[in-house]
Amino acid sequence: MLIPKSHPRATSLHTREKLVRGYKEGLVVEEGLLAHGRGEMFDYLIGEKTSKPSQNAIKAAARALLKAKLPVISVNGNFAALCAREIVQLAKTTGAKIEVNLFYSSEKRKKTIARVLKKKGAKEILGIDPKFSRRIPRLDSARRVVDKRGIFSADVVLVPLEDGDRTIALKKFGKKVITFDLNPLSRTAQAADITIVDNVIRGMQILITTCKKLKRRGLQKKIKFDNKKSLSEAILAMKNNLGRMAHA
Ligand code: PTJ
């Protein structure tokens, strides 16, 4: 279906189409379509725009990625379908490695995702060669298998649209975890060090711009960031939006 740019919900409808295309091309699993539906619902609640608390979380995330010794961007099916170009841009800007890590793991899907990222300009994709596989302790899902040169050794990991168990396991394993999650109440959102409550499509673009700005200006200025406070503000912003919608 062709959606005209003037349609009031053009952006979210295009996003949905991107994900369905990703599903047909073998990047996304069926469960990923359900996860997207959950995300859309929360996106309506935040008014489909990046809130002030999310902008602050993005600043904290940019700083953490640029200060990291070994930052890694963890890529699953949904993230690859929605943001392949941005993943490569962020990796280039921050010097982060890119690693494919799937919840519903399959060698074929890993290779399809790696191929799409390489098409967008990625030089190296980790998480594909079993020779470098290591295990994150205290984690049962397929996501426990990570790359020795990537997530296993990283100090900062960006894990968008994540399941709660791995975020908790990564934290116990000493990693700083940054996530994008439109649901501020999810276990991942609650367990991460920095949660960006925003649609990953909007948020990734702002994160890249913020990293570029910070690189130009330098990282001298410290910023205070409290994830629990930031999540409470995101929940409050949703509540206020709902109130406005109810009285409109
Ligand atoms: O590709 P795989 O095999 O690794 O599987 C990926 C999915 C997403 C299926 C898997 O990680 C999963 O089941 O995730 P969950 O537990 O459903 O969590 C996804 C979270 O991301 C939910 O809290 C959604 O609200 C949120 N979300 C969905 N779409 C977006 C989003 N957050 C930000 N931007 C989105 N576009």
PDB file of C-alpha atoms and ligand atoms in Angstrom:
ATOM      1  CA  MET A   1       0.000   0.000   0.000  1.00  0.00           C
ATOM      2  CA  LEU A   2       1.271   3.495  -0.829  1.00  0.00           C
ATOM      3  CA  ILE A   3       0.792   5.906   2.053  1.00  0.00           C
ATOM      4  CA  PRO A   4       0.852   9.612   1.125  1.00  0.00           C
ATOM      5  CA  LYS A   5       3.318  11.750   3.142  1.00  0.00           C
ATOM      6  CA  SER A   6       0.406  14.049   4.104  1.00  0.00           C
ATOM      7  CA  HIS A   7      -1.331  11.227   6.025  1.00  0.00           C
ATOM      8  CA  PRO A   8      -1.465  12.226   9.731  1.00  0.00           C
ATOM      9  CA  ARG A   9       0.170   8.953  10.739  1.00  0.00           C
ATOM     10  CA  ALA A  10       2.517   8.614   7.773  1.00  0.00           C
ATOM     11  CA  THR A  11       5.602   7.994   9.944  1.00  0.00           C
ATOM     12  CA  SER A  12       4.127   5.209  12.056  1.00  0.00           C
ATOM     13  CA  LEU A  13       2.524   3.557   9.016  1.00  0.00           C
ATOM     14  CA  HIS A  14       5.828   3.647   7.121  1.00  0.00           C
ATOM     15  CA  THR A  15       7.537   2.158  10.170  1.00  0.00           C
ATOM     16  CA  ARG A  16       5.009  -0.658  10.225  1.00  0.00           C
ATOM     17  CA  GLU A  17       5.620  -1.313   6.517  1.00  0.00           C
ATOM     18  CA  LYS A  18       9.384  -1.411   7.136  1.00  0.00           C
ATOM     19  CA  LEU A  19       8.892  -4.065   9.757  1.00  0.00           C
ATOM     20  CA  VAL A  20       6.564  -6.172   7.603  1.00  0.00           C
ATOM     21  CA  ARG A  21       9.136  -5.946   4.774  1.00  0.00           C
ATOM     22  CA  GLY A  22      11.791  -7.058   7.275  1.00  0.00           C
ATOM     23  CA  TYR A  23       9.579 -10.017   8.188  1.00  0.00           C
ATOM     24  CA  LYS A  24       9.110 -11.023   4.537  1.00  0.00           C
ATOM     25  CA  GLU A  25      12.865 -10.729   3.912  1.00  0.00           C
ATOM     26  CA  GLY A  26      13.655 -13.014   6.846  1.00  0.00           C
ATOM     27  CA  LEU A  27      15.083 -10.446   9.266  1.00  0.00           C
ATOM     28  CA  VAL A  28      12.174 -10.316  11.710  1.00  0.00           C
ATOM     29  CA  VAL A  29      10.367 -13.170  13.488  1.00  0.00           C
ATOM     30  CA  GLU A  30       6.577 -13.324  13.989  1.00  0.00           C
ATOM     31  CA  GLU A  31       7.079 -12.478  17.657  1.00  0.00           C
ATOM     32  CA  GLY A  32       8.842  -9.322  16.476  1.00  0.00           C
ATOM     33  CA  LEU A  33       5.616  -8.145  14.828  1.00  0.00           C
ATOM     34  CA  LEU A  34       3.826  -8.580  18.157  1.00  0.00           C
ATOM     35  CA  ALA A  35       6.596  -6.698  19.951  1.00  0.00           C
ATOM     36  CA  HIS A  36       6.219  -3.870  17.442  1.00  0.00           C
ATOM     37  CA  GLY A  37       2.475  -3.674  18.129  1.00  0.00           C
ATOM     38  CA  ARG A  38       3.196  -3.270  21.836  1.00  0.00           C
ATOM     39  CA  GLY A  39       5.707  -0.556  21.018  1.00  0.00           C
ATOM     40  CA  GLU A  40       3.226   1.318  18.778  1.00  0.00           C
ATOM     41  CA  MET A  41       0.727   1.465  21.615  1.00  0.00           C
ATOM     42  CA  PHE A  42       3.276   3.128  23.897  1.00  0.00           C
ATOM     43  CA  ASP A  43       4.355   5.427  21.063  1.00  0.00           C
ATOM     44  CA  TYR A  44       0.780   6.784  20.865  1.00  0.00           C
ATOM     45  CA  LEU A  45       0.906   7.404  24.611  1.00  0.00           C
ATOM     46  CA  ILE A  46       4.058   9.506  24.308  1.00  0.00           C
ATOM     47  CA  GLY A  47       2.479  11.459  21.439  1.00  0.00           C
ATOM     48  CA  GLU A  48       4.826   9.916  18.811  1.00  0.00           C
ATOM     49  CA  LYS A  49       7.577  12.386  19.650  1.00  0.00           C
ATOM     50  CA  THR A  50      10.787  12.393  21.662  1.00  0.00           C
ATOM     51  CA  SER A  51      10.050  13.717  25.160  1.00  0.00           C
ATOM     52  CA  LYS A  52      12.372  15.880  27.276  1.00  0.00           C
ATOM     53  CA  PRO A  53      13.313  12.962  29.606  1.00  0.00           C
ATOM     54  CA  SER A  54      14.180  10.868  26.536  1.00  0.00           C
ATOM     55  CA  GLN A  55      16.355  13.664  25.158  1.00  0.00           C
ATOM     56  CA  ASN A  56      18.259  13.696  28.462  1.00  0.00           C
ATOM     57  CA  ALA A  57      18.617   9.903  28.371  1.00  0.00           C
ATOM     58  CA  ILE A  58      19.973  10.198  24.818  1.00  0.00           C
ATOM     59  CA  LYS A  59      22.602  12.705  26.006  1.00  0.00           C
ATOM     60  CA  ALA A  60      23.658  10.324  28.788  1.00  0.00           C
ATOM     61  CA  ALA A  61      23.774   7.420  26.317  1.00  0.00           C
ATOM     62  CA  ALA A  62      25.880   9.384  23.821  1.00  0.00           C
ATOM     63  CA  ARG A  63      28.357  10.259  26.541  1.00  0.00           C
ATOM     64  CA  ALA A  64      28.554   6.660  27.796  1.00  0.00           C
ATOM     65  CA  LEU A  65      29.143   5.307  24.285  1.00  0.00           C
ATOM     66  CA  LEU A  66      31.850   7.858  23.508  1.00  0.00           C
ATOM     67  CA  LYS A  67      33.608   7.320  26.848  1.00  0.00           C
ATOM     68  CA  ALA A  68      33.516   3.519  26.595  1.00  0.00           C
ATOM     69  CA  LYS A  69      36.663   1.488  25.973  1.00  0.00           C
ATOM     70  CA  LEU A  70      34.771  -1.163  24.022  1.00  0.00           C
ATOM     71  CA  PRO A  71      31.200  -0.147  23.141  1.00  0.00           C
ATOM     72  CA  VAL A  72      29.054  -2.721  21.341  1.00  0.00           C
ATOM     73  CA  ILE A  73      25.741  -2.322  19.513  1.00  0.00           C
ATOM     74  CA  SER A  74      23.676  -5.486  19.880  1.00  0.00           C
ATOM     75  CA  VAL A  75      21.377  -6.073  16.905  1.00  0.00           C
ATOM     76  CA  ASN A  76      18.221  -8.191  16.802  1.00  0.00           C
ATOM     77  CA  GLY A  77      15.731  -8.697  13.956  1.00  0.00           C
ATOM     78  CA  ASN A  78      13.470  -5.701  14.692  1.00  0.00           C
ATOM     79  CA  PHE A  79      16.381  -3.314  15.188  1.00  0.00           C
ATOM     80  CA  ALA A  80      17.980  -4.407  11.905  1.00  0.00           C
ATOM     81  CA  ALA A  81      14.719  -4.040   9.971  1.00  0.00           C
ATOM     82  CA  LEU A  82      14.009  -0.577  11.372  1.00  0.00           C
ATOM     83  CA  CYS A  83      17.447   1.014  11.650  1.00  0.00           C
ATOM     84  CA  ALA A  84      20.093  -0.757   9.527  1.00  0.00           C
ATOM     85  CA  ARG A  85      21.579   2.488   8.178  1.00  0.00           C
ATOM     86  CA  GLU A  86      21.535   4.195  11.605  1.00  0.00           C
ATOM     87  CA  ILE A  87      23.242   1.208  13.271  1.00  0.00           C
ATOM     88  CA  VAL A  88      26.162   1.525  10.864  1.00  0.00           C
ATOM     89  CA  GLN A  89      26.285   5.323  11.280  1.00  0.00           C
ATOM     90  CA  LEU A  90      26.289   5.068  15.077  1.00  0.00           C
ATOM     91  CA  ALA A  91      29.043   2.447  14.987  1.00  0.00           C
ATOM     92  CA  LYS A  92      31.170   4.697  12.785  1.00  0.00           C
ATOM     93  CA  THR A  93      30.574   7.756  14.963  1.00  0.00           C
ATOM     94  CA  THR A  94      31.313   6.068  18.287  1.00  0.00           C
ATOM     95  CA  GLY A  95      33.801   3.387  17.211  1.00  0.00           C
ATOM     96  CA  ALA A  96      31.387   0.730  18.518  1.00  0.00           C
ATOM     97  CA  LYS A  97      31.404  -2.838  17.272  1.00  0.00           C
ATOM     98  CA  ILE A  98      28.237  -4.341  15.820  1.00  0.00           C
ATOM     99  CA  GLU A  99      27.114  -7.770  17.032  1.00  0.00           C
ATOM    100  CA  VAL A 100      24.105  -9.783  15.926  1.00  0.00           C
ATOM    101  CA  ASN A 101      22.425 -11.379  18.924  1.00  0.00           C
ATOM    102  CA  LEU A 102      19.015 -12.996  18.639  1.00  0.00           C
ATOM    103  CA  PHE A 103      16.407 -14.192  21.100  1.00  0.00           C
ATOM    104  CA  TYR A 104      14.879 -16.607  18.572  1.00  0.00           C
ATOM    105  CA  SER A 105      18.254 -17.601  17.234  1.00  0.00           C
ATOM    106  CA  SER A 106      18.894 -19.097  13.789  1.00  0.00           C
ATOM    107  CA  GLU A 107      22.103 -19.151  11.764  1.00  0.00           C
ATOM    108  CA  LYS A 108      20.201 -18.256   8.590  1.00  0.00           C
ATOM    109  CA  ARG A 109      18.598 -15.137  10.120  1.00  0.00           C
ATOM    110  CA  LYS A 110      21.923 -14.050  11.649  1.00  0.00           C
ATOM    111  CA  LYS A 111      23.531 -14.189   8.205  1.00  0.00           C
ATOM    112  CA  THR A 112      20.609 -12.327   6.574  1.00  0.00           C
ATOM    113  CA  ILE A 113      20.910  -9.535   9.173  1.00  0.00           C
ATOM    114  CA  ALA A 114      24.706  -9.374   8.709  1.00  0.00           C
ATOM    115  CA  ARG A 115      24.249  -9.125   4.942  1.00  0.00           C
ATOM    116  CA  VAL A 116      21.807  -6.198   5.269  1.00  0.00           C
ATOM    117  CA  LEU A 117      24.161  -4.347   7.635  1.00  0.00           C
ATOM    118  CA  LYS A 118      27.120  -4.903   5.308  1.00  0.00           C
ATOM    119  CA  LYS A 119      25.061  -3.535   2.417  1.00  0.00           C
ATOM    120  CA  LYS A 120      24.642  -0.356   4.472  1.00  0.00           C
ATOM    121  CA  GLY A 121      28.416  -0.069   4.890  1.00  0.00           C
ATOM    122  CA  ALA A 122      29.327  -2.131   7.986  1.00  0.00           C
ATOM    123  CA  LYS A 123      32.842  -3.555   7.725  1.00  0.00           C
ATOM    124  CA  GLU A 124      32.723  -6.194  10.448  1.00  0.00           C
ATOM    125  CA  ILE A 125      29.778  -7.985  12.032  1.00  0.00           C
ATOM    126  CA  LEU A 126      30.357 -10.015  15.185  1.00  0.00           C
ATOM    127  CA  GLY A 127      28.208 -12.840  16.542  1.00  0.00           C
ATOM    128  CA  ILE A 128      28.286 -14.881  13.334  1.00  0.00           C
ATOM    129  CA  ASP A 129      31.431 -17.006  13.604  1.00  0.00           C
ATOM    130  CA  PRO A 130      30.936 -19.802  16.216  1.00  0.00           C
ATOM    131  CA  LYS A 131      34.719 -19.953  16.733  1.00  0.00           C
ATOM    132  CA  PHE A 132      34.428 -16.799  18.879  1.00  0.00           C
ATOM    133  CA  SER A 133      31.315 -17.841  20.837  1.00  0.00           C
ATOM    134  CA  ARG A 134      31.304 -17.381  24.597  1.00  0.00           C
ATOM    135  CA  ARG A 135      28.508 -17.622  27.161  1.00  0.00           C
ATOM    136  CA  ILE A 136      27.062 -14.988  29.455  1.00  0.00           C
ATOM    137  CA  PRO A 137      26.647 -16.677  32.829  1.00  0.00           C
ATOM    138  CA  ARG A 138      23.252 -16.959  34.536  1.00  0.00           C
ATOM    139  CA  LEU A 139      21.186 -16.699  31.338  1.00  0.00           C
ATOM    140  CA  ASP A 140      19.070 -19.449  29.751  1.00  0.00           C
ATOM    141  CA  SER A 141      17.940 -17.958  26.417  1.00  0.00           C
ATOM    142  CA  ALA A 142      19.821 -18.171  23.099  1.00  0.00           C
ATOM    143  CA  ARG A 143      20.967 -14.639  23.806  1.00  0.00           C
ATOM    144  CA  ARG A 144      23.530 -16.023  26.275  1.00  0.00           C
ATOM    145  CA  VAL A 145      25.793 -16.900  23.298  1.00  0.00           C
ATOM    146  CA  VAL A 146      27.884 -13.820  22.530  1.00  0.00           C
ATOM    147  CA  ASP A 147      31.104 -12.960  20.711  1.00  0.00           C
ATOM    148  CA  LYS A 148      34.360 -12.979  22.645  1.00  0.00           C
ATOM    149  CA  ARG A 149      35.521  -9.889  20.696  1.00  0.00           C
ATOM    150  CA  GLY A 150      32.207  -8.075  21.242  1.00  0.00           C
ATOM    151  CA  ILE A 151      29.573  -8.226  23.985  1.00  0.00           C
ATOM    152  CA  PHE A 152      31.627 -10.673  26.076  1.00  0.00           C
ATOM    153  CA  SER A 153      34.473  -8.143  26.456  1.00  0.00           C
ATOM    154  CA  ALA A 154      32.478  -4.901  26.166  1.00  0.00           C
ATOM    155  CA  ASP A 155      32.146  -2.318  28.916  1.00  0.00           C
ATOM    156  CA  VAL A 156      29.078  -0.602  27.398  1.00  0.00           C
ATOM    157  CA  VAL A 157      26.368  -2.415  25.415  1.00  0.00           C
ATOM    158  CA  LEU A 158      23.449  -0.871  23.536  1.00  0.00           C
ATOM    159  CA  VAL A 159      20.628  -3.436  23.535  1.00  0.00           C
ATOM    160  CA  PRO A 160      17.424  -2.062  22.000  1.00  0.00           C
ATOM    161  CA  LEU A 161      14.060  -3.902  22.154  1.00  0.00           C
ATOM    162  CA  GLU A 162      15.510  -6.360  24.598  1.00  0.00           C
ATOM    163  CA  ASP A 163      14.146  -9.043  26.905  1.00  0.00           C
ATOM    164  CA  GLY A 164      14.516  -8.435  30.614  1.00  0.00           C
ATOM    165  CA  ASP A 165      16.545 -11.520  31.494  1.00  0.00           C
ATOM    166  CA  ARG A 166      19.514 -10.602  29.329  1.00  0.00           C
ATOM    167  CA  THR A 167      19.654  -7.020  30.579  1.00  0.00           C
ATOM    168  CA  ILE A 168      19.794  -8.326  34.142  1.00  0.00           C
ATOM    169  CA  ALA A 169      22.431 -10.949  33.225  1.00  0.00           C
ATOM    170  CA  LEU A 170      24.555  -8.371  31.376  1.00  0.00           C
ATOM    171  CA  LYS A 171      24.422  -6.060  34.388  1.00  0.00           C
ATOM    172  CA  LYS A 172      25.472  -8.902  36.712  1.00  0.00           C
ATOM    173  CA  PHE A 173      28.304  -9.564  34.286  1.00  0.00           C
ATOM    174  CA  GLY A 174      29.557  -6.001  34.844  1.00  0.00           C
ATOM    175  CA  LYS A 175      28.312  -4.274  31.676  1.00  0.00           C
ATOM    176  CA  LYS A 176      26.775  -0.839  31.449  1.00  0.00           C
ATOM    177  CA  VAL A 177      23.494  -1.344  29.581  1.00  0.00           C
ATOM    178  CA  ILE A 178      21.777   1.248  27.390  1.00  0.00           C
ATOM    179  CA  THR A 179      18.411   0.414  25.868  1.00  0.00           C
ATOM    180  CA  PHE A 180      15.638   1.838  23.713  1.00  0.00           C
ATOM    181  CA  ASP A 181      12.286   0.688  25.025  1.00  0.00           C
ATOM    182  CA  LEU A 182       8.966   2.429  24.483  1.00  0.00           C
ATOM    183  CA  ASN A 183       7.567   0.646  27.537  1.00  0.00           C
ATOM    184  CA  PRO A 184       9.003   2.353  30.631  1.00  0.00           C
ATOM    185  CA  LEU A 185       7.575  -0.424  32.824  1.00  0.00           C
ATOM    186  CA  SER A 186       9.306  -3.339  31.069  1.00  0.00           C
ATOM    187  CA  ARG A 187      11.924  -5.298  33.009  1.00  0.00           C
ATOM    188  CA  THR A 188      14.582  -4.153  30.554  1.00  0.00           C
ATOM    189  CA  ALA A 189      13.611  -0.505  30.942  1.00  0.00           C
ATOM    190  CA  GLN A 190      13.703  -0.879  34.722  1.00  0.00           C
ATOM    191  CA  ALA A 191      16.977  -2.839  34.868  1.00  0.00           C
ATOM    192  CA  ALA A 192      19.095  -0.885  32.346  1.00  0.00           C
ATOM    193  CA  ASP A 193      21.516   1.882  33.342  1.00  0.00           C
ATOM    194  CA  ILE A 194      20.161   4.221  30.684  1.00  0.00           C
ATOM    195  CA  THR A 195      16.693   3.709  29.173  1.00  0.00           C
ATOM    196  CA  ILE A 196      15.639   5.814  26.227  1.00  0.00           C
ATOM    197  CA  VAL A 197      11.838   5.691  26.212  1.00  0.00           C
ATOM    198  CA  ASP A 198      11.430   6.502  22.547  1.00  0.00           C
ATOM    199  CA  ASN A 199      10.763   4.855  19.223  1.00  0.00           C
ATOM    200  CA  VAL A 200      14.126   3.477  18.189  1.00  0.00           C
ATOM    201  CA  ILE A 201      13.693   5.021  14.721  1.00  0.00           C
ATOM    202  CA  ARG A 202      13.431   8.586  16.070  1.00  0.00           C
ATOM    203  CA  GLY A 203      15.809   8.016  18.954  1.00  0.00           C
ATOM    204  CA  MET A 204      18.657   6.539  16.914  1.00  0.00           C
ATOM    205  CA  GLN A 205      18.765   9.592  14.659  1.00  0.00           C
ATOM    206  CA  ILE A 206      18.942  11.935  17.646  1.00  0.00           C
ATOM    207  CA  LEU A 207      21.546   9.702  19.308  1.00  0.00           C
ATOM    208  CA  ILE A 208      23.798   9.898  16.227  1.00  0.00           C
ATOM    209  CA  THR A 209      23.465  13.706  16.006  1.00  0.00           C
ATOM    210  CA  THR A 210      24.151  14.034  19.744  1.00  0.00           C
ATOM    211  CA  CYS A 211      27.275  11.850  19.500  1.00  0.00           C
ATOM    212  CA  LYS A 212      28.574  13.959  16.620  1.00  0.00           C
ATOM    213  CA  LYS A 213      27.954  17.194  18.583  1.00  0.00           C
ATOM    214  CA  LEU A 214      29.607  15.818  21.724  1.00  0.00           C
ATOM    215  CA  LYS A 215      32.631  14.682  19.738  1.00  0.00           C
ATOM    216  CA  ARG A 216      33.068  18.196  18.352  1.00  0.00           C
ATOM    217  CA  ARG A 217      32.601  19.919  21.722  1.00  0.00           C
ATOM    218  CA  GLY A 218      34.472  17.402  23.889  1.00  0.00           C
ATOM    219  CA  LEU A 219      33.319  15.315  26.852  1.00  0.00           C
ATOM    220  CA  GLN A 220      34.582  17.520  29.681  1.00  0.00           C
ATOM    221  CA  LYS A 221      31.171  18.576  30.975  1.00  0.00           C
ATOM    222  CA  LYS A 222      29.683  15.882  33.232  1.00  0.00           C
ATOM    223  CA  ILE A 223      25.938  15.352  33.254  1.00  0.00           C
ATOM    224  CA  LYS A 224      23.807  13.952  36.043  1.00  0.00           C
ATOM    225  CA  PHE A 225      21.557  11.086  35.015  1.00  0.00           C
ATOM    226  CA  ASP A 226      19.267   9.007  37.203  1.00  0.00           C
ATOM    227  CA  ASN A 227      17.460   6.252  35.271  1.00  0.00           C
ATOM    228  CA  LYS A 228      14.725   5.703  37.868  1.00  0.00           C
ATOM    229  CA  LYS A 229      13.919   9.427  37.881  1.00  0.00           C
ATOM    230  CA  SER A 230      13.989   9.531  34.080  1.00  0.00           C
ATOM    231  CA  LEU A 231      11.546   6.581  33.888  1.00  0.00           C
ATOM    232  CA  SER A 232       9.197   8.217  36.392  1.00  0.00           C
ATOM    233  CA  GLU A 233       9.230  11.373  34.249  1.00  0.00           C
ATOM    234  CA  ALA A 234       8.469   9.314  31.123  1.00  0.00           C
ATOM    235  CA  ILE A 235       5.507   7.655  32.890  1.00  0.00           C
ATOM    236  CA  LEU A 236       4.248  11.038  34.079  1.00  0.00           C
ATOM    237  CA  ALA A 237       4.534  12.463  30.547  1.00  0.00           C
ATOM    238  CA  MET A 238       2.366   9.555  29.272  1.00  0.00           C
ATOM    239  CA  LYS A 239      -0.171  10.168  32.028  1.00  0.00           C
ATOM    240  CA  ASN A 240      -0.352  13.878  31.153  1.00  0.00           C
ATOM    241  CA  ASN A 241      -0.759  13.063  27.448  1.00  0.00           C
ATOM    242  CA  LEU A 242      -3.601  10.673  28.275  1.00  0.00           C
ATOM    243  CA  GLY A 243      -5.235  13.386  30.379  1.00  0.00           C
ATOM    244  CA  ARG A 244      -4.977  15.859  27.499  1.00  0.00           C
ATOM    245  CA  MET A 245      -6.426  13.291  25.034  1.00  0.00           C
ATOM    246  CA  ALA A 246      -9.314  12.541  27.401  1.00  0.00           C
ATOM    247  CA  HIS A 247     -10.202  16.244  27.650  1.00  0.00           C
ATOM    248  CA  ALA A 248      -9.675  17.123  23.966  1.00  0.00           C
TER     249      ALA A 248
HETATM  250  O1  PTJ B   1      15.024 -10.831  16.628  1.00  0.00           O
HETATM  251  P1  PTJ B   1      14.960 -11.560  17.944  1.00  0.00           P
HETATM  252  O2  PTJ B   1      14.878 -13.054  17.773  1.00  0.00           O
HETATM  253  O3  PTJ B   1      16.106 -11.201  18.860  1.00  0.00           O
HETATM  254  O4  PTJ B   1      13.614 -11.117  18.705  1.00  0.00           O
HETATM  255  C1  PTJ B   1      13.345  -9.762  18.949  1.00  0.00           C
HETATM  256  C2  PTJ B   1      12.086  -9.533  19.816  1.00  0.00           C
HETATM  257  C3  PTJ B   1      11.750  -8.033  19.763  1.00  0.00           C
HETATM  258  C4  PTJ B   1      10.932 -10.343  19.234  1.00  0.00           C
HETATM  259  C5  PTJ B   1      12.382  -9.989  21.249  1.00  0.00           C
HETATM  260  O5  PTJ B   1      13.501  -9.322  21.742  1.00  0.00           O
HETATM  261  C6  PTJ B   1      11.198  -9.749  22.162  1.00  0.00           C
HETATM  262  O6  PTJ B   1      10.304 -10.566  22.279  1.00  0.00           O
HETATM  263  O7  PTJ B   1      11.226  -8.578  22.805  1.00  0.00           O
HETATM  264  P2  PTJ B   1      10.093  -8.133  23.853  1.00  0.00           P
HETATM  265  O8  PTJ B   1      10.280  -8.869  25.149  1.00  0.00           O
HETATM  266  O9  PTJ B   1       8.762  -8.157  23.189  1.00  0.00           O
HETATM  267  O10 PTJ B   1      10.499  -6.622  24.117  1.00  0.00           O
HETATM  268  C7  PTJ B   1      10.455  -5.644  23.124  1.00  0.00           C
HETATM  269  C8  PTJ B   1      10.243  -4.284  23.795  1.00  0.00           C
HETATM  270  O11 PTJ B   1      10.522  -3.292  22.815  1.00  0.00           O
HETATM  271  C9  PTJ B   1       8.806  -4.042  24.258  1.00  0.00           C
HETATM  272  O12 PTJ B   1       8.816  -3.472  25.573  1.00  0.00           O
HETATM  273  C10 PTJ B   1       8.211  -3.045  23.242  1.00  0.00           C
HETATM  274  O13 PTJ B   1       7.306  -2.141  23.844  1.00  0.00           O
HETATM  275  C11 PTJ B   1       9.469  -2.327  22.789  1.00  0.00           C
HETATM  276  N1  PTJ B   1       9.407  -1.823  21.405  1.00  0.00           N
HETATM  277  C12 PTJ B   1       8.761  -2.372  20.345  1.00  0.00           C
HETATM  278  N2  PTJ B   1       8.964  -1.642  19.230  1.00  0.00           N
HETATM  279  C13 PTJ B   1       9.767  -0.602  19.578  1.00  0.00           C
HETATM  280  C14 PTJ B   1      10.061  -0.718  20.984  1.00  0.00           C
HETATM  281  N3  PTJ B   1      10.854   0.160  21.616  1.00  0.00           N
HETATM  282  C15 PTJ B   1      11.374   1.176  20.883  1.00  0.00           C
HETATM  283  N4  PTJ B   1      11.146   1.345  19.552  1.00  0.00           N
HETATM  284  C16 PTJ B   1      10.352   0.485  18.873  1.00  0.00           C
HETATM  285  N5  PTJ B   1      10.138   0.670  17.549  1.00  0.00           N
END
